[in-house]
């Protein structure tokens, strides 16, 4: 217990950090929430001139750009920013997990695996705005590598500029983002694999376990802490996704690839409606907070074991 007892002198070193957190984290969050209710937080600075109310929230959730019931009903795009984020999460999260763990396991035992991992990690080090341009280029009808591969395997009838059609724009962005984010998952799982004692794998092999058994009965359970981190970080990345969409399609065509962060930007930068932008930001924060809380609880629970 003495380890956790507060020492006044040591605690004083936390004061500068706490002041900075209050100024640059707590206050902006508080101000954003207040503005979303049409409450001006700084006297004399009228960011919004509407009376305090929940009207902005009603206006956002009834906006077709937020959720388009007709699009959902007919299974056509656009379906609304929040639905697009959910689709992004439903496809991107499992794909990056599977690719991450399979590549990490495979490259662990392949000569030159570290070099291949470095190439995979390139997707993470390039700016995401550049990543968006690369995705747009990759799905181009004439020059894109995706269409070249489709022609090579005899699927020439599918060749088109994928990012300019409502039914394929969002999916092309999601698949492109899988490549960009896989570098993170491969690196995380590779680091986790290196911490597993080699004797554990060798003992399973001696007992006659095949690759499938070792993967599902030994490796994946031992990598559970890494998986929790990867899942939490991927969900947060998917919910906040902006730059890839902005660079590749700007939410088009016709809003078919709009996501929440881009909708927030449109209210802020294009329409100049700061209160509506703050409302979308608050909704996005409310969605993200449970993920963060669960992740922290799981991490603390793992540390206590």
mmCIF file of C-alpha atoms in Angstrom:
data_model
loop_
_atom_site.group_PDB
_atom_site.id
_atom_site.type_symbol
_atom_site.label_atom_id
_atom_site.label_comp_id
_atom_site.label_asym_id
_atom_site.label_seq_id
_atom_site.Cartn_x
_atom_site.Cartn_y
_atom_site.Cartn_z
ATOM 1 C CA UNK A 1 0.000 0.000 0.000
ATOM 2 C CA UNK A 2 2.888 2.336 0.743
ATOM 3 C CA UNK A 3 3.769 2.154 -2.912
ATOM 4 C CA UNK A 4 0.535 3.999 -3.842
ATOM 5 C CA UNK A 5 0.643 6.532 -0.926
ATOM 6 C CA UNK A 6 0.707 10.075 -2.257
ATOM 7 C CA UNK A 7 3.860 12.016 -1.565
ATOM 8 C CA UNK A 8 3.152 15.808 -1.637
ATOM 9 C CA UNK A 9 6.528 16.649 -3.168
ATOM 10 C CA UNK A 10 6.308 13.971 -5.847
ATOM 11 C CA UNK A 11 2.679 14.845 -6.540
ATOM 12 C CA UNK A 12 3.624 18.475 -7.192
ATOM 13 C CA UNK A 13 5.444 17.348 -10.347
ATOM 14 C CA UNK A 14 2.062 16.332 -11.773
ATOM 15 C CA UNK A 15 0.694 19.881 -11.545
ATOM 16 C CA UNK A 16 2.172 21.221 -14.853
ATOM 17 C CA UNK A 17 0.877 18.159 -16.704
ATOM 18 C CA UNK A 18 -2.566 18.507 -15.126
ATOM 19 C CA UNK A 19 -2.716 22.205 -16.086
ATOM 20 C CA UNK A 20 -1.860 21.378 -19.703
ATOM 21 C CA UNK A 21 -4.465 18.599 -19.781
ATOM 22 C CA UNK A 22 -7.097 20.974 -18.404
ATOM 23 C CA UNK A 23 -6.287 23.661 -20.995
ATOM 24 C CA UNK A 24 -5.781 21.532 -24.098
ATOM 25 C CA UNK A 25 -7.992 18.474 -23.430
ATOM 26 C CA UNK A 26 -10.675 19.059 -20.806
ATOM 27 C CA UNK A 27 -11.636 22.618 -21.780
ATOM 28 C CA UNK A 28 -11.998 21.931 -25.566
ATOM 29 C CA UNK A 29 -14.152 18.870 -24.826
ATOM 30 C CA UNK A 30 -16.288 20.828 -22.357
ATOM 31 C CA UNK A 31 -16.623 23.773 -24.782
ATOM 32 C CA UNK A 32 -17.578 21.472 -27.689
ATOM 33 C CA UNK A 33 -20.329 19.833 -25.636
ATOM 34 C CA UNK A 34 -21.664 23.227 -24.506
ATOM 35 C CA UNK A 35 -21.686 24.616 -28.056
ATOM 36 C CA UNK A 36 -23.570 21.536 -29.255
ATOM 37 C CA UNK A 37 -26.377 22.704 -26.907
ATOM 38 C CA UNK A 38 -26.098 26.294 -28.290
ATOM 39 C CA UNK A 39 -24.418 27.544 -25.096
ATOM 40 C CA UNK A 40 -21.614 30.063 -25.589
ATOM 41 C CA UNK A 41 -18.833 29.271 -23.111
ATOM 42 C CA UNK A 42 -16.895 32.548 -23.444
ATOM 43 C CA UNK A 43 -18.884 35.686 -22.481
ATOM 44 C CA UNK A 44 -18.992 38.153 -25.366
ATOM 45 C CA UNK A 45 -18.016 35.565 -28.005
ATOM 46 C CA UNK A 46 -21.211 34.425 -29.751
ATOM 47 C CA UNK A 47 -20.301 31.264 -31.629
ATOM 48 C CA UNK A 48 -23.990 30.441 -31.847
ATOM 49 C CA UNK A 49 -26.942 32.820 -31.597
ATOM 50 C CA UNK A 50 -29.633 30.179 -31.085
ATOM 51 C CA UNK A 51 -31.323 29.570 -27.715
ATOM 52 C CA UNK A 52 -29.977 26.640 -25.619
ATOM 53 C CA UNK A 53 -31.746 23.427 -26.637
ATOM 54 C CA UNK A 54 -31.401 19.876 -27.966
ATOM 55 C CA UNK A 55 -32.475 21.019 -31.429
ATOM 56 C CA UNK A 56 -29.027 20.460 -32.966
ATOM 57 C CA UNK A 57 -29.139 16.783 -31.983
ATOM 58 C CA UNK A 58 -32.628 16.421 -33.505
ATOM 59 C CA UNK A 59 -31.409 18.159 -36.664
ATOM 60 C CA UNK A 60 -28.340 15.903 -36.983
ATOM 61 C CA UNK A 61 -30.102 12.559 -36.434
ATOM 62 C CA UNK A 62 -32.835 13.526 -38.934
ATOM 63 C CA UNK A 63 -30.278 14.637 -41.524
ATOM 64 C CA UNK A 64 -30.065 12.156 -44.438
ATOM 65 C CA UNK A 65 -26.307 12.626 -44.469
ATOM 66 C CA UNK A 66 -26.193 11.199 -40.922
ATOM 67 C CA UNK A 67 -28.584 8.281 -41.482
ATOM 68 C CA UNK A 68 -30.528 7.686 -44.701
ATOM 69 C CA UNK A 69 -33.442 5.330 -43.966
ATOM 70 C CA UNK A 70 -34.403 5.111 -47.645
ATOM 71 C CA UNK A 71 -30.882 4.010 -48.567
ATOM 72 C CA UNK A 72 -30.867 1.383 -45.799
ATOM 73 C CA UNK A 73 -34.300 0.130 -46.875
ATOM 74 C CA UNK A 74 -33.299 -0.249 -50.535
ATOM 75 C CA UNK A 75 -29.700 -1.342 -49.772
ATOM 76 C CA UNK A 76 -28.327 1.477 -51.917
ATOM 77 C CA UNK A 77 -25.751 4.158 -51.167
ATOM 78 C CA UNK A 78 -25.684 6.663 -49.557
ATOM 79 C CA UNK A 79 -26.966 5.110 -46.323
ATOM 80 C CA UNK A 80 -25.700 7.897 -44.065
ATOM 81 C CA UNK A 81 -22.401 8.640 -42.342
ATOM 82 C CA UNK A 82 -22.999 6.553 -39.218
ATOM 83 C CA UNK A 83 -24.048 3.507 -41.276
ATOM 84 C CA UNK A 84 -20.974 3.930 -43.476
ATOM 85 C CA UNK A 85 -18.789 3.969 -40.337
ATOM 86 C CA UNK A 86 -20.468 0.765 -39.113
ATOM 87 C CA UNK A 87 -19.919 -0.932 -42.500
ATOM 88 C CA UNK A 88 -16.297 0.244 -42.423
ATOM 89 C CA UNK A 89 -15.844 -1.264 -38.965
ATOM 90 C CA UNK A 90 -17.616 -4.545 -39.832
ATOM 91 C CA UNK A 91 -15.323 -5.186 -42.822
ATOM 92 C CA UNK A 92 -12.073 -3.528 -41.796
ATOM 93 C CA UNK A 93 -11.728 -4.896 -38.243
ATOM 94 C CA UNK A 94 -11.928 -8.675 -38.971
ATOM 95 C CA UNK A 95 -9.853 -8.375 -42.140
ATOM 96 C CA UNK A 96 -6.987 -6.544 -40.435
ATOM 97 C CA UNK A 97 -7.057 -8.967 -37.486
ATOM 98 C CA UNK A 98 -6.888 -12.044 -39.733
ATOM 99 C CA UNK A 99 -4.223 -10.550 -42.010
ATOM 100 C CA UNK A 100 -2.222 -9.282 -39.044
ATOM 101 C CA UNK A 101 -2.016 -12.576 -37.155
ATOM 102 C CA UNK A 102 -1.519 -14.790 -40.237
ATOM 103 C CA UNK A 103 1.242 -12.620 -41.690
ATOM 104 C CA UNK A 104 2.918 -12.268 -38.283
ATOM 105 C CA UNK A 105 2.963 -16.056 -37.770
ATOM 106 C CA UNK A 106 4.092 -16.763 -41.326
ATOM 107 C CA UNK A 107 6.840 -14.131 -41.369
ATOM 108 C CA UNK A 108 8.130 -15.341 -37.985
ATOM 109 C CA UNK A 109 9.517 -18.464 -39.628
ATOM 110 C CA UNK A 110 10.394 -17.155 -43.115
ATOM 111 C CA UNK A 111 13.881 -16.060 -44.087
ATOM 112 C CA UNK A 112 13.845 -12.311 -44.724
ATOM 113 C CA UNK A 113 10.598 -11.915 -42.787
ATOM 114 C CA UNK A 114 11.782 -8.709 -41.119
ATOM 115 C CA UNK A 115 12.365 -7.107 -44.548
ATOM 116 C CA UNK A 116 8.865 -8.083 -45.704
ATOM 117 C CA UNK A 117 7.425 -6.698 -42.446
ATOM 118 C CA UNK A 118 9.190 -3.397 -43.159
ATOM 119 C CA UNK A 119 7.521 -3.166 -46.578
ATOM 120 C CA UNK A 120 4.111 -3.961 -45.039
ATOM 121 C CA UNK A 121 4.682 -1.251 -42.423
ATOM 122 C CA UNK A 122 5.164 1.395 -45.165
ATOM 123 C CA UNK A 123 1.383 1.799 -45.237
ATOM 124 C CA UNK A 124 1.520 3.090 -41.657
ATOM 125 C CA UNK A 125 4.378 5.570 -42.052
ATOM 126 C CA UNK A 126 3.038 7.444 -45.058
ATOM 127 C CA UNK A 127 0.660 10.339 -44.290
ATOM 128 C CA UNK A 128 -2.952 9.160 -44.491
ATOM 129 C CA UNK A 129 -3.787 11.994 -46.887
ATOM 130 C CA UNK A 130 -1.203 10.477 -49.265
ATOM 131 C CA UNK A 131 -2.689 7.057 -48.518
ATOM 132 C CA UNK A 132 -6.048 8.361 -49.745
ATOM 133 C CA UNK A 133 -4.500 9.481 -53.025
ATOM 134 C CA UNK A 134 -2.798 6.083 -53.406
ATOM 135 C CA UNK A 135 -6.136 4.330 -52.888
ATOM 136 C CA UNK A 136 -7.754 6.550 -55.506
ATOM 137 C CA UNK A 137 -4.913 5.776 -57.927
ATOM 138 C CA UNK A 138 -4.977 2.017 -57.136
ATOM 139 C CA UNK A 139 -8.646 1.715 -58.129
ATOM 140 C CA UNK A 140 -8.322 3.811 -61.316
ATOM 141 C CA UNK A 141 -9.756 2.124 -64.415
ATOM 142 C CA UNK A 142 -6.700 2.501 -66.639
ATOM 143 C CA UNK A 143 -3.704 2.729 -64.290
ATOM 144 C CA UNK A 144 -4.852 1.155 -61.028
ATOM 145 C CA UNK A 145 -3.127 -2.004 -59.834
ATOM 146 C CA UNK A 146 -6.466 -3.518 -58.734
ATOM 147 C CA UNK A 147 -7.882 -3.403 -62.257
ATOM 148 C CA UNK A 148 -4.608 -4.702 -63.710
ATOM 149 C CA UNK A 149 -4.873 -7.718 -61.396
ATOM 150 C CA UNK A 150 -8.538 -8.231 -62.336
ATOM 151 C CA UNK A 151 -7.580 -8.288 -66.030
ATOM 152 C CA UNK A 152 -4.727 -10.715 -65.280
ATOM 153 C CA UNK A 153 -7.073 -13.254 -63.653
ATOM 154 C CA UNK A 154 -9.717 -12.984 -66.360
ATOM 155 C CA UNK A 155 -12.157 -10.695 -64.508
ATOM 156 C CA UNK A 156 -11.981 -7.858 -67.033
ATOM 157 C CA UNK A 157 -15.748 -7.317 -66.848
ATOM 158 C CA UNK A 158 -15.268 -5.861 -63.333
ATOM 159 C CA UNK A 159 -12.737 -3.270 -64.489
ATOM 160 C CA UNK A 160 -13.842 0.314 -63.716
ATOM 161 C CA UNK A 161 -12.827 3.319 -61.645
ATOM 162 C CA UNK A 162 -14.186 1.960 -58.370
ATOM 163 C CA UNK A 163 -14.126 5.208 -56.410
ATOM 164 C CA UNK A 164 -16.552 7.100 -58.692
ATOM 165 C CA UNK A 165 -19.528 4.719 -58.415
ATOM 166 C CA UNK A 166 -21.893 4.887 -55.387
ATOM 167 C CA UNK A 167 -22.077 1.101 -54.975
ATOM 168 C CA UNK A 168 -18.294 0.566 -54.893
ATOM 169 C CA UNK A 169 -16.764 3.828 -53.597
ATOM 170 C CA UNK A 170 -17.031 2.987 -49.893
ATOM 171 C CA UNK A 171 -15.852 -0.611 -50.340
ATOM 172 C CA UNK A 172 -12.797 0.482 -52.363
ATOM 173 C CA UNK A 173 -11.840 2.890 -49.550
ATOM 174 C CA UNK A 174 -12.296 0.175 -46.914
ATOM 175 C CA UNK A 175 -10.174 -2.351 -48.811
ATOM 176 C CA UNK A 176 -7.507 0.287 -49.392
ATOM 177 C CA UNK A 177 -7.482 1.133 -45.694
ATOM 178 C CA UNK A 178 -6.931 -2.553 -44.876
ATOM 179 C CA UNK A 179 -3.588 -2.322 -46.666
ATOM 180 C CA UNK A 180 -2.681 0.923 -44.872
ATOM 181 C CA UNK A 181 -3.587 -0.372 -41.386
ATOM 182 C CA UNK A 182 -2.275 -3.949 -41.736
ATOM 183 C CA UNK A 183 1.257 -2.736 -41.053
ATOM 184 C CA UNK A 184 0.160 -1.840 -37.520
ATOM 185 C CA UNK A 185 -1.527 -5.197 -36.823
ATOM 186 C CA UNK A 186 1.346 -7.229 -38.294
ATOM 187 C CA UNK A 187 3.862 -5.284 -36.182
ATOM 188 C CA UNK A 188 1.812 -5.681 -32.991
ATOM 189 C CA UNK A 189 1.310 -9.419 -33.463
ATOM 190 C CA UNK A 190 4.967 -9.908 -34.428
ATOM 191 C CA UNK A 191 6.033 -8.236 -31.169
ATOM 192 C CA UNK A 192 3.546 -10.420 -29.261
ATOM 193 C CA UNK A 193 4.802 -13.597 -30.947
ATOM 194 C CA UNK A 194 8.396 -12.807 -30.026
ATOM 195 C CA UNK A 195 7.357 -12.791 -26.334
ATOM 196 C CA UNK A 196 5.923 -16.343 -26.504
ATOM 197 C CA UNK A 197 8.568 -18.837 -25.252
ATOM 198 C CA UNK A 198 9.749 -21.023 -28.135
ATOM 199 C CA UNK A 199 9.555 -24.048 -25.798
ATOM 200 C CA UNK A 200 5.747 -23.742 -25.708
ATOM 201 C CA UNK A 201 5.462 -24.089 -29.505
ATOM 202 C CA UNK A 202 8.079 -26.859 -29.604
ATOM 203 C CA UNK A 203 6.245 -28.805 -26.859
ATOM 204 C CA UNK A 204 3.011 -28.621 -28.896
ATOM 205 C CA UNK A 205 4.858 -29.892 -31.986
ATOM 206 C CA UNK A 206 6.388 -32.768 -29.984
ATOM 207 C CA UNK A 207 2.874 -33.671 -28.777
ATOM 208 C CA UNK A 208 1.826 -34.038 -32.400
ATOM 209 C CA UNK A 209 -0.242 -30.839 -32.747
ATOM 210 C CA UNK A 210 -0.718 -29.603 -36.326
ATOM 211 C CA UNK A 211 -0.463 -25.937 -37.409
ATOM 212 C CA UNK A 212 -4.206 -25.304 -37.025
ATOM 213 C CA UNK A 213 -4.196 -26.644 -33.444
ATOM 214 C CA UNK A 214 -1.095 -24.663 -32.479
ATOM 215 C CA UNK A 215 -2.590 -21.486 -33.985
ATOM 216 C CA UNK A 216 -6.020 -21.711 -32.326
ATOM 217 C CA UNK A 217 -5.103 -23.510 -29.070
ATOM 218 C CA UNK A 218 -1.739 -21.955 -28.269
ATOM 219 C CA UNK A 219 -0.823 -18.823 -30.222
ATOM 220 C CA UNK A 220 -4.153 -16.953 -30.360
ATOM 221 C CA UNK A 221 -4.990 -17.448 -26.627
ATOM 222 C CA UNK A 222 -1.486 -16.289 -25.640
ATOM 223 C CA UNK A 223 -1.867 -13.226 -27.865
ATOM 224 C CA UNK A 224 -5.124 -12.130 -26.226
ATOM 225 C CA UNK A 225 -3.641 -8.946 -24.642
ATOM 226 C CA UNK A 226 -2.263 -7.915 -28.047
ATOM 227 C CA UNK A 227 -5.614 -8.640 -29.696
ATOM 228 C CA UNK A 228 -7.424 -6.421 -27.172
ATOM 229 C CA UNK A 229 -5.098 -3.530 -28.001
ATOM 230 C CA UNK A 230 -5.365 -4.107 -31.757
ATOM 231 C CA UNK A 231 -9.178 -4.309 -31.609
ATOM 232 C CA UNK A 232 -9.468 -1.116 -29.524
ATOM 233 C CA UNK A 233 -7.024 0.863 -31.692
ATOM 234 C CA UNK A 234 -8.666 -0.344 -34.915
ATOM 235 C CA UNK A 235 -12.170 0.579 -33.720
ATOM 236 C CA UNK A 236 -10.969 4.055 -32.727
ATOM 237 C CA UNK A 237 -9.179 4.471 -36.075
ATOM 238 C CA UNK A 238 -12.259 3.360 -38.023
ATOM 239 C CA UNK A 239 -14.595 5.686 -36.140
ATOM 240 C CA UNK A 240 -12.284 8.690 -36.597
ATOM 241 C CA UNK A 241 -11.429 7.977 -40.238
ATOM 242 C CA UNK A 242 -11.282 11.220 -42.256
ATOM 243 C CA UNK A 243 -8.171 11.930 -44.290
ATOM 244 C CA UNK A 244 -8.379 8.842 -46.531
ATOM 245 C CA UNK A 245 -11.997 9.627 -47.449
ATOM 246 C CA UNK A 246 -11.313 13.343 -47.937
ATOM 247 C CA UNK A 247 -8.352 12.733 -50.253
ATOM 248 C CA UNK A 248 -9.867 9.893 -52.294
ATOM 249 C CA UNK A 249 -13.553 10.786 -52.746
ATOM 250 C CA UNK A 250 -14.413 13.752 -50.491
ATOM 251 C CA UNK A 251 -17.374 11.680 -49.334
ATOM 252 C CA UNK A 252 -18.755 11.190 -52.852
ATOM 253 C CA UNK A 253 -20.200 10.314 -55.174
ATOM 254 C CA UNK A 254 -23.385 11.841 -53.824
ATOM 255 C CA UNK A 255 -22.415 11.179 -50.203
ATOM 256 C CA UNK A 256 -21.936 7.430 -50.831
ATOM 257 C CA UNK A 257 -18.682 7.360 -48.850
ATOM 258 C CA UNK A 258 -19.333 10.103 -46.273
ATOM 259 C CA UNK A 259 -18.283 9.212 -42.715
ATOM 260 C CA UNK A 260 -18.933 10.952 -39.381
ATOM 261 C CA UNK A 261 -15.643 12.856 -39.241
ATOM 262 C CA UNK A 262 -16.173 14.151 -42.782
ATOM 263 C CA UNK A 263 -19.748 15.204 -41.936
ATOM 264 C CA UNK A 264 -18.372 17.106 -38.943
ATOM 265 C CA UNK A 265 -15.852 18.831 -41.249
ATOM 266 C CA UNK A 266 -18.590 19.755 -43.744
ATOM 267 C CA UNK A 267 -20.657 21.473 -41.048
ATOM 268 C CA UNK A 268 -17.571 23.280 -39.750
ATOM 269 C CA UNK A 269 -15.602 24.277 -42.851
ATOM 270 C CA UNK A 270 -18.119 24.307 -45.694
ATOM 271 C CA UNK A 271 -21.331 25.451 -43.978
ATOM 272 C CA UNK A 272 -19.750 27.428 -41.111
ATOM 273 C CA UNK A 273 -22.263 25.922 -38.675
ATOM 274 C CA UNK A 274 -20.057 25.419 -35.606
ATOM 275 C CA UNK A 275 -22.892 24.264 -33.342
ATOM 276 C CA UNK A 276 -23.879 21.451 -35.731
ATOM 277 C CA UNK A 277 -20.225 20.486 -36.140
ATOM 278 C CA UNK A 278 -19.857 20.363 -32.340
ATOM 279 C CA UNK A 279 -22.974 18.176 -32.168
ATOM 280 C CA UNK A 280 -21.515 15.591 -34.553
ATOM 281 C CA UNK A 281 -18.222 15.738 -32.617
ATOM 282 C CA UNK A 282 -20.078 15.096 -29.346
ATOM 283 C CA UNK A 283 -21.999 12.156 -30.839
ATOM 284 C CA UNK A 284 -18.713 10.725 -32.161
ATOM 285 C CA UNK A 285 -17.131 11.123 -28.716
ATOM 286 C CA UNK A 286 -20.094 9.394 -27.032
ATOM 287 C CA UNK A 287 -19.629 6.445 -29.406
ATOM 288 C CA UNK A 288 -15.867 6.281 -28.792
ATOM 289 C CA UNK A 289 -15.855 6.598 -24.969
ATOM 290 C CA UNK A 290 -17.264 3.076 -24.227
ATOM 291 C CA UNK A 291 -14.546 1.544 -26.434
ATOM 292 C CA UNK A 292 -11.845 3.419 -24.527
ATOM 293 C CA UNK A 293 -13.332 2.528 -21.128
ATOM 294 C CA UNK A 294 -13.603 -1.184 -21.998
ATOM 295 C CA UNK A 295 -10.055 -1.174 -23.346
ATOM 296 C CA UNK A 296 -8.668 0.449 -20.177
ATOM 297 C CA UNK A 297 -10.616 -1.974 -17.951
ATOM 298 C CA UNK A 298 -9.351 -4.979 -19.939
ATOM 299 C CA UNK A 299 -5.779 -3.676 -19.788
ATOM 300 C CA UNK A 300 -5.921 -3.071 -16.023
ATOM 301 C CA UNK A 301 -7.529 -6.495 -15.503
ATOM 302 C CA UNK A 302 -4.693 -8.107 -17.466
ATOM 303 C CA UNK A 303 -2.034 -6.286 -15.440
ATOM 304 C CA UNK A 304 -3.532 -7.502 -12.132
ATOM 305 C CA UNK A 305 -3.246 -11.158 -13.217
#
